[in-house]
Each structure stands twice: as structure tokens, then as C-alpha cells.
C-alpha positions in Angstrom: -91.8 -19.7 -143.6 -90.7 -20.6 -140.1 -87.4 -19.3 -138.6 -86.0 -22.9 -138.4 -86.8 -23.6 -142.0 -85.0 -20.4 -143.2 -81.9 -21.4 -141.3 -82.0 -24.9 -142.9 -82.2 -23.4 -146.4 -79.3 -21.0 -145.9 -75.6 -22.2 -146.5 -74.2 -23.1 -143.1 -70.9 -22.8 -141.4 -70.0 -23.4 -137.8 -68.9 -20.4 -135.8 -68.1 -19.8 -132.1 -70.1 -17.7 -129.8 -67.2 -15.1 -129.9 -67.3 -15.1 -133.7 -71.0 -14.5 -133.6 -70.6 -11.6 -131.1 -67.9 -10.0 -133.3 -70.1 -10.4 -136.4 -72.7 -8.1 -134.8 -70.6 -5.0 -135.0 -67.9 -3.1 -136.8 -67.0 0.0 -134.9 -63.9 1.8 -133.6 -63.0 1.5 -130.0 -64.1 5.0 -129.1 -67.6 4.2 -130.3 -67.7 1.0 -128.3 -66.7 2.9 -125.2 -69.5 5.4 -125.7 -71.7 3.5 -123.3 -74.2 6.3 -123.0 -74.8 6.3 -126.8 -78.5 6.8 -127.3 -78.4 4.7 -130.5 -77.4 1.2 -129.4 -75.9 -1.2 -131.8 -78.5 -3.6 -133.1 -78.9 -6.2 -135.8 -82.0 -7.8 -137.2 -83.0 -11.2 -135.9 -83.2 -12.3 -139.6 -79.7 -11.1 -140.5 -78.0 -13.6 -142.7 -74.9 -13.6 -140.6 -76.8 -15.7 -138.0 -77.5 -18.4 -140.6 -75.2 -21.1 -139.2 -75.8 -24.6 -138.0 -75.8 -23.8 -134.3 -76.7 -20.1 -134.3 -79.6 -20.5 -131.9 -77.4 -22.2 -129.3 -74.7 -19.5 -129.6 -77.3 -16.7 -129.4 -78.7 -18.3 -126.2 -75.2 -18.5 -124.8 -74.5 -14.8 -125.5 -77.8 -13.8 -123.9 -77.1 -16.0 -120.8 -73.7 -14.2 -120.5 -75.6 -10.9 -120.8 -73.5 -9.9 -123.9 -76.6 -9.3 -126.0 -80.3 -9.0 -125.4 -83.4 -9.2 -127.5 -85.6 -6.2 -128.2 -88.7 -5.9 -130.4 -89.4 -2.9 -132.6 -92.2 -2.5 -135.2 -93.0 -6.2 -134.7 -89.4 -7.2 -135.7 -87.0 -8.9 -133.3 -83.5 -7.4 -132.9 -80.4 -8.3 -131.0 -78.9 -5.4 -129.0 -75.3 -5.6 -127.8 -75.1 -4.8 -124.1 -72.6 -2.6 -122.3 -70.8 -5.7 -121.2 -70.8 -7.1 -124.8 -69.2 -3.9 -126.1 -66.5 -4.2 -123.4 -65.7 -7.7 -124.5 -65.5 -6.7 -128.2 -63.4 -3.6 -127.5 -61.0 -5.6 -125.3 -60.1 -7.9 -128.3 -60.3 -5.1 -130.8 -57.4 -3.4 -129.1 -55.1 -6.1 -130.3 -56.6 -6.1 -133.8 -56.3 -2.4 -134.3 -52.7 -2.0 -133.2 -51.6 -5.1 -135.1 -53.0 -3.5 -138.3 -51.0 -0.3 -137.8 -50.0 1.1 -141.2 -48.6 4.3 -142.6 -45.4 6.2 -142.0 -43.8 6.0 -138.6 -43.4 9.5 -137.1 -40.1 8.7 -135.3 -41.6 8.9 -131.8 -41.9 6.2 -129.2 -44.9 5.7 -127.0 -44.0 4.7 -123.4 -46.6 3.2 -121.1 -45.7 3.1 -117.4 -47.9 1.7 -114.6 -47.5 1.5 -110.9 -50.2 -0.8 -109.7 -50.4 -1.4 -105.9 -49.4 -4.8 -104.7 -52.9 -5.6 -103.5 -53.9 -5.4 -107.2 -51.3 -7.8 -108.5 -53.8 -9.6 -110.8 -54.6 -6.3 -112.5 -50.9 -5.6 -113.0 -50.4 -9.0 -114.7 -53.4 -8.5 -116.9 -52.1 -5.1 -118.2 -48.6 -6.5 -118.6 -49.8 -9.5 -120.6 -52.1 -7.4 -122.8 -49.3 -5.0 -123.7 -47.0 -8.0 -124.5 -49.7 -9.6 -126.7 -50.1 -6.3 -128.7 -46.4 -6.1 -129.4 -45.0 -3.7 -126.8 -41.4 -4.1 -125.8 -40.9 -4.4 -122.1 -38.0 -2.1 -121.1 -38.4 -2.5 -117.4 -40.8 -4.4 -115.1 -43.7 -1.9 -115.6 -42.4 0.2 -118.5 -43.4 -0.8 -122.0 -42.6 0.8 -125.4 -44.5 0.9 -128.7 -43.7 3.0 -131.9 -47.2 4.0 -133.0 -49.9 6.2 -131.5 -52.0 4.1 -129.2 -53.4 6.4 -126.5 -57.0 5.5 -127.2 -56.2 1.8 -126.8 -54.2 2.4 -123.6 -57.1 4.4 -122.2 -59.4 1.5 -123.0 -57.1 -1.0 -121.2 -56.9 1.3 -118.2 -60.7 1.6 -118.2 -61.3 -2.1 -118.3 -58.8 -2.8 -115.6 -60.0 0.1 -113.4 -56.4 1.3 -113.4 -56.6 4.8 -114.9 -54.9 6.4 -111.9 -52.0 4.0 -112.2 -51.2 4.3 -115.9 -49.1 7.0 -117.6 -48.7 7.5 -121.3 -45.7 9.4 -122.7 -44.6 10.3 -126.2 -40.8 10.7 -126.7 -38.5 11.2 -129.7 -36.2 8.3 -130.5 -32.7 9.0 -129.3 -29.3 7.4 -130.0 -28.6 4.2 -128.1 -32.0 2.7 -128.6 -30.9 0.5 -131.5 -31.6 -2.7 -129.5 -35.2 -1.7 -128.8 -35.8 -0.7 -132.5 -34.3 -4.0 -133.7 -36.9 -5.8 -131.6 -39.7 -3.9 -133.4 -38.1 -4.8 -136.7 -37.8 -8.5 -135.8 -41.5 -8.5 -134.9 -42.4 -6.8 -138.2 -43.9 -3.8 -136.5 -41.2 -1.5 -138.0 -38.9 -1.8 -141.0 -35.3 -0.5 -141.7 -36.9 2.0 -144.0 -38.9 3.4 -141.1 -35.8 3.7 -138.9 -33.8 5.5 -141.6 -36.7 7.8 -142.4 -37.0 8.8 -138.7 -33.3 9.5 -138.4 -33.4 11.6 -141.6 -36.3 13.7 -140.3 -34.5 14.3 -137.0 -31.3 15.5 -138.8 
């Protein structure tokens, strides 16, 4: 049975090139950043997740963008995600991971500060926009606050933006007078009143 015939006989749904790239891998950010990993992420050429109406075009696009490449092992064709492909996935996974934060809040705030030189203004704006998209509260021009642990994600952002030397990550205990900031997290659904009460109780 030819490859084209197999695709025609499989239920089809349209997906974007980005959807297809993301379907290749489910891994934590730290694994995606392990670019020297001797076991690259691969998926079989015949994997059913590629069975969509325009999969061939999307695969061609991803290969042209050098996000995946084709390898052959034991006479079977595989798609391997490149270093650049893993960077693209990890960049978007940062948002996904932080927005899925669950569990009891520990009562500490995470503060991210960055002092990016003026000649790297574009980098500064990328970092600022990324933190805002995740749900960070902007306290000052280059000072952002978030309630949950996120150092791994901040390290990833710094890595992608080549800004490691400009970014600082602090963990501080919530103090009186921060009600306005906490209310913003509650309004965004990141924290609840129960979280806030529990944190104050633990500090008492």
C-alpha cells in the first residue's frame, strides 16, 4: 500500500504546521533544552498523527524551516526534531506550563528583574511581552511578579533571548501592603482568596 493511499484511508483533519510540530513531542522544558541529548526526539514516518489532509505540505514546510529533518534507520523513515525545532516548542510551552499551575500556593512571590542595554531594546520588549502573556504583574518598567515557582521557565526565556546576564530571579515572602498586586492575580484566576488566606495563616 502506497503512502498516499494510507493517508487517504485514514480519517483526516486539517492542522497547522505548528500543530504538527507540537504533536511530535511531549516533554518538559528542561528536556527540550538538553540540546546535547544523545537520544534525539523522533517519530515514525507512518505515525497516525500525520494522517491529515495536508500533512505532506506541512512536513515540507517544517523541513524547509529546519525545524525537523528526515532520518532513516532500519529501512524506516523517521522525523527528528532539530535543535531549532525544540527551541520553538519550548518557547510556547513556557506559557502552557505556567498557565497550568496547580497545587497549593506557598505564600512566596517570584520577582523577575531585567536590565537590558538600550542597544538591545528589541530583546527587552520580547521579554516584557512574554512575561505579560504568561500572567506576570508588571510592578515597575522592568520588574515583574508571579506567585508560583518558575525559575526553569525564566531561565529558558533568558536563554532564548541571549539575556542571561541581564535577568535576575528573586523569591520573596509576601508582605503587608501588597493587596493590590494579589488582587490582580485573583482577578486573572491565577490565585484565589483561599490561597491568600492560607498564605497569611502560614505566616502567622
